[in-house]
Amino acid sequence: MIRFEKVTKWLGGSLVLDEVDMEIRQHETFCIVGASGAGKSVSLKHMVRLLTPDSGRIFVGDDCVNEARGKDLDRVRNRFGVLFQGAALLQWLNVGDNVGLPLRMKTDKPDEDIDRLVKEKLEMVDLVETFSKTPYELSGGMRKRVGLARAIIEDPEIILYDEPTSGLDPVTSRTIDRLISRLKTDLGVTSVVVTHDLHSALAIGTRIAMLHDGKIVETATPKEFIKSDNEIVKGFLEAQYITTEAEWKRDPSP
Amino acid sequence: MIIQEPEHFEPTRNFVQNTGRHVLAMLRGSGRAMLMLLEAMRDIPHGLSSKHRHDILLQQYVSGVKSLGVLTVVALFTGMILALQTGIELRRFAQEVYIGSAVTLVMLREMGPFMTGMIIAASVGSSFAAQIGTMVVSEEVSALEVMSIKPVRYLVMPRLVALIIMMPLLTVYTNVIGVVGGAIVGQTQLGVSMPAYFDNATQYAQNKDLYVGLFKAVVFGILITTVSCYQGFSTTQGAVGVGRATRRTVVISFLVMLAVGYMITRLFYQ
Ligand SMILES: Nc1ncnc2c1ncn2[C@@H]1O[C@H](COP(=O)(O)OP(=O)(O)O)[C@@H](O)[C@H]1O
Ligand SMILES: [Mg+2]
């Protein structure tokens, strides 16, 4: 579905991605984990061409993203829904207008239809009651869910999540995890989750990739991941107090 | 695409190299700002659709109506100062009545558009830069891009249209208030009666003076939108960057307005 071929990126005078190769398959929930500043957001932004690699290529399906422009780029981007780290809601629009913005700007659908679709998506994130609130009246977790509703308003094939649980308390984080799993089953989407929260990655991921010093040092299923021999992965697991299989369990009820 | 990745150069102490970099960066910035302006101009026809009408009206309200208070004060005092300064000199020749034409001509040709431009650059332009800069920093502009909503059409075009419409209107307002300010000073300080003042003003001021002033106002409106939105879009490094974008907007707008104002005057009054 998404394929990185030797992607290299320099930013601010440092090498952020160093010949990264990875392949994300259809319908999987691919988690990219790593310390802050490891280049997780940077790799996510490459997928929708918010950044262009210095060398290497990125494919989405059969399209090479780093050469796409104009209509081709719009078509590729249309396959994606993106939840940004801070939700990136427009502050002067209320929740309903934020979620419906892509439809209002790009289609000629009448307002009633847009409102109906917006309510439908807000229903999926359990936030219909916030329809006419402004973003700053919402908590961090609610804002991310609204951001998610906006990401799925155009029924994307792929959803990208940038740190969906960062800055949230553990209970809210697990709510978001369940939501990600539910959207995957309900909508049949491919998900890419960038996170430093290993609990979350282990709970929802079908595969986990560890990014360190601009390289992918491990790609494995959650079961293999916690048993990894890689020193960097071990250190990362220990730092989050995950040492044995007994200490985490996959969410049984998505 | 206007979201550009920041260029990075190894720091250098070489004076020539540093100067060269600054000059190149400035030229590159001006070029990009021009491209952004062209894109926004091309999008103006979209402003007629119902999708953008609300945004344009909102920007007109924000930039126009909300600036009236400060403009009134600035215009009134500009007119009063002009009348007083010229009146004191003219009194030596017993020609005080000529403050009518002096104030009116200076307001119409120069001070009206320039004062309006200054106030709008400092209040409205800086807020454009801060708002767009904040949106860049909080990834809202990236979100628009990913949703294939063109940031220039959605953010710059409505502001451009709003200022192109509001700047001449506000300038007319500034002109009127300034001329009235001059009349008040004439009446109270210099012994020039109001009818004499306005007679003198209408005798010498021509339509051309008004039109050239309004032309300047439109050009200033375009300059302010271009500088402020471009600075907003090129914001990097979080809140510090937003502050820098705001400051640059005000400084660059002032400089560019002075230079362009001179050129327009030169063009129409040889
Ligand atoms: N626009 C930029 N300009 C300069 N450096 C950047 C930029 N974006 C990211 N970086 C650098 O790239 C590295 C990776 O950033 P990022 O992908 O955001 O990290 P994270 O893994 O926490 O999401 C960081 O060291 C950051 O400083
Ligand atoms: Mg990040």
Short mmCIF file of C-alpha atoms in Angstrom, two decimals, chain B residues 94-184:
data_model
loop_
_atom_site.label_atom_id
_atom_site.label_comp_id
_atom_site.label_asym_id
_atom_site.label_seq_id
_atom_site.Cartn_x
_atom_site.Cartn_y
_atom_site.Cartn_z
CA ALA B 94 -1.07 86.96 5.63
CA GLN B 95 -2.12 84.06 3.42
CA GLU B 96 -3.61 81.81 6.13
CA VAL B 97 -6.59 81.01 3.95
CA TYR B 98 -4.34 78.82 1.80
CA ILE B 99 -4.29 76.16 4.53
CA GLY B 100 -7.54 74.98 2.89
CA SER B 101 -5.82 73.85 -0.28
CA ALA B 102 -2.58 72.87 1.47
CA VAL B 103 -4.27 70.46 3.88
CA THR B 104 -6.63 69.05 1.26
CA LEU B 105 -3.94 68.45 -1.36
CA VAL B 106 -1.53 66.85 1.09
CA MET B 107 -4.28 64.65 2.50
CA LEU B 108 -5.61 63.55 -0.88
CA ARG B 109 -2.28 62.96 -2.56
CA GLU B 110 -0.05 61.70 0.24
CA MET B 111 -1.16 61.59 3.84
CA GLY B 112 -4.58 59.98 3.37
CA PRO B 113 -3.40 56.80 1.71
CA PHE B 114 -0.15 56.70 3.64
CA MET B 115 -1.67 57.15 7.10
CA THR B 116 -4.38 54.62 6.29
CA GLY B 117 -1.74 52.21 5.01
CA MET B 118 0.36 52.62 8.16
CA ILE B 119 -2.57 51.98 10.46
CA ILE B 120 -3.83 49.03 8.45
CA ALA B 121 -0.34 47.51 8.16
CA ALA B 122 0.26 47.86 11.88
CA SER B 123 -3.13 46.59 13.00
CA VAL B 124 -4.59 44.41 10.25
CA GLY B 125 -1.40 43.28 8.45
CA SER B 126 0.25 42.21 11.67
CA SER B 127 -2.84 40.26 12.66
CA PHE B 128 -2.90 38.51 9.26
CA ALA B 129 0.72 37.49 9.79
CA ALA B 130 0.13 36.34 13.36
CA GLN B 131 -2.96 34.38 12.47
CA ILE B 132 -1.48 32.59 9.46
CA GLY B 133 1.81 32.10 11.33
CA THR B 134 -0.02 30.44 14.20
CA MET B 135 -1.86 28.24 11.73
CA VAL B 136 1.43 27.16 10.18
CA VAL B 137 2.93 26.38 13.56
CA SER B 138 -0.07 24.35 14.71
CA GLU B 139 -0.11 22.40 11.41
CA GLU B 140 -3.49 23.84 10.39
CA VAL B 141 -2.06 24.94 7.04
CA SER B 142 -0.63 21.45 6.54
CA ALA B 143 -4.07 20.05 7.34
CA LEU B 144 -5.60 22.28 4.66
CA GLU B 145 -3.01 21.11 2.14
CA VAL B 146 -3.67 17.46 2.89
CA MET B 147 -7.41 18.04 2.46
CA SER B 148 -6.57 19.61 -0.94
CA ILE B 149 -7.97 22.96 0.19
CA LYS B 150 -5.57 25.48 -1.31
CA PRO B 151 -4.24 27.67 1.52
CA VAL B 152 -3.78 30.64 -0.82
CA ARG B 153 -7.34 30.52 -2.07
CA TYR B 154 -8.78 29.85 1.36
CA LEU B 155 -6.67 32.29 3.40
CA VAL B 156 -4.99 34.88 1.16
CA MET B 157 -7.62 35.56 -1.51
CA PRO B 158 -10.37 36.73 0.91
CA ARG B 159 -7.92 39.02 2.70
CA LEU B 160 -6.65 40.41 -0.57
CA VAL B 161 -10.15 41.17 -1.84
CA ALA B 162 -11.11 42.67 1.51
CA LEU B 163 -8.16 45.07 1.56
CA ILE B 164 -8.52 46.00 -2.12
CA ILE B 165 -12.07 47.08 -1.34
CA MET B 166 -11.55 48.54 2.11
CA MET B 167 -8.31 50.51 1.62
CA PRO B 168 -9.80 53.09 -0.80
CA LEU B 169 -12.95 53.41 1.30
CA LEU B 170 -10.94 53.92 4.47
CA THR B 171 -8.71 56.40 2.65
CA VAL B 172 -11.71 58.48 1.64
CA TYR B 173 -12.77 58.45 5.26
CA THR B 174 -9.29 59.49 6.41
CA ASN B 175 -9.25 62.30 3.83
CA VAL B 176 -12.59 63.67 5.00
CA ILE B 177 -11.68 63.56 8.68
CA GLY B 178 -8.24 65.08 8.00
CA VAL B 179 -9.69 67.97 6.01
CA VAL B 180 -12.26 68.58 8.72
CA GLY B 181 -9.45 68.55 11.31
CA GLY B 182 -7.68 71.25 9.30
CA ALA B 183 -10.85 73.30 9.15
CA ILE B 184 -11.27 73.11 12.91
#
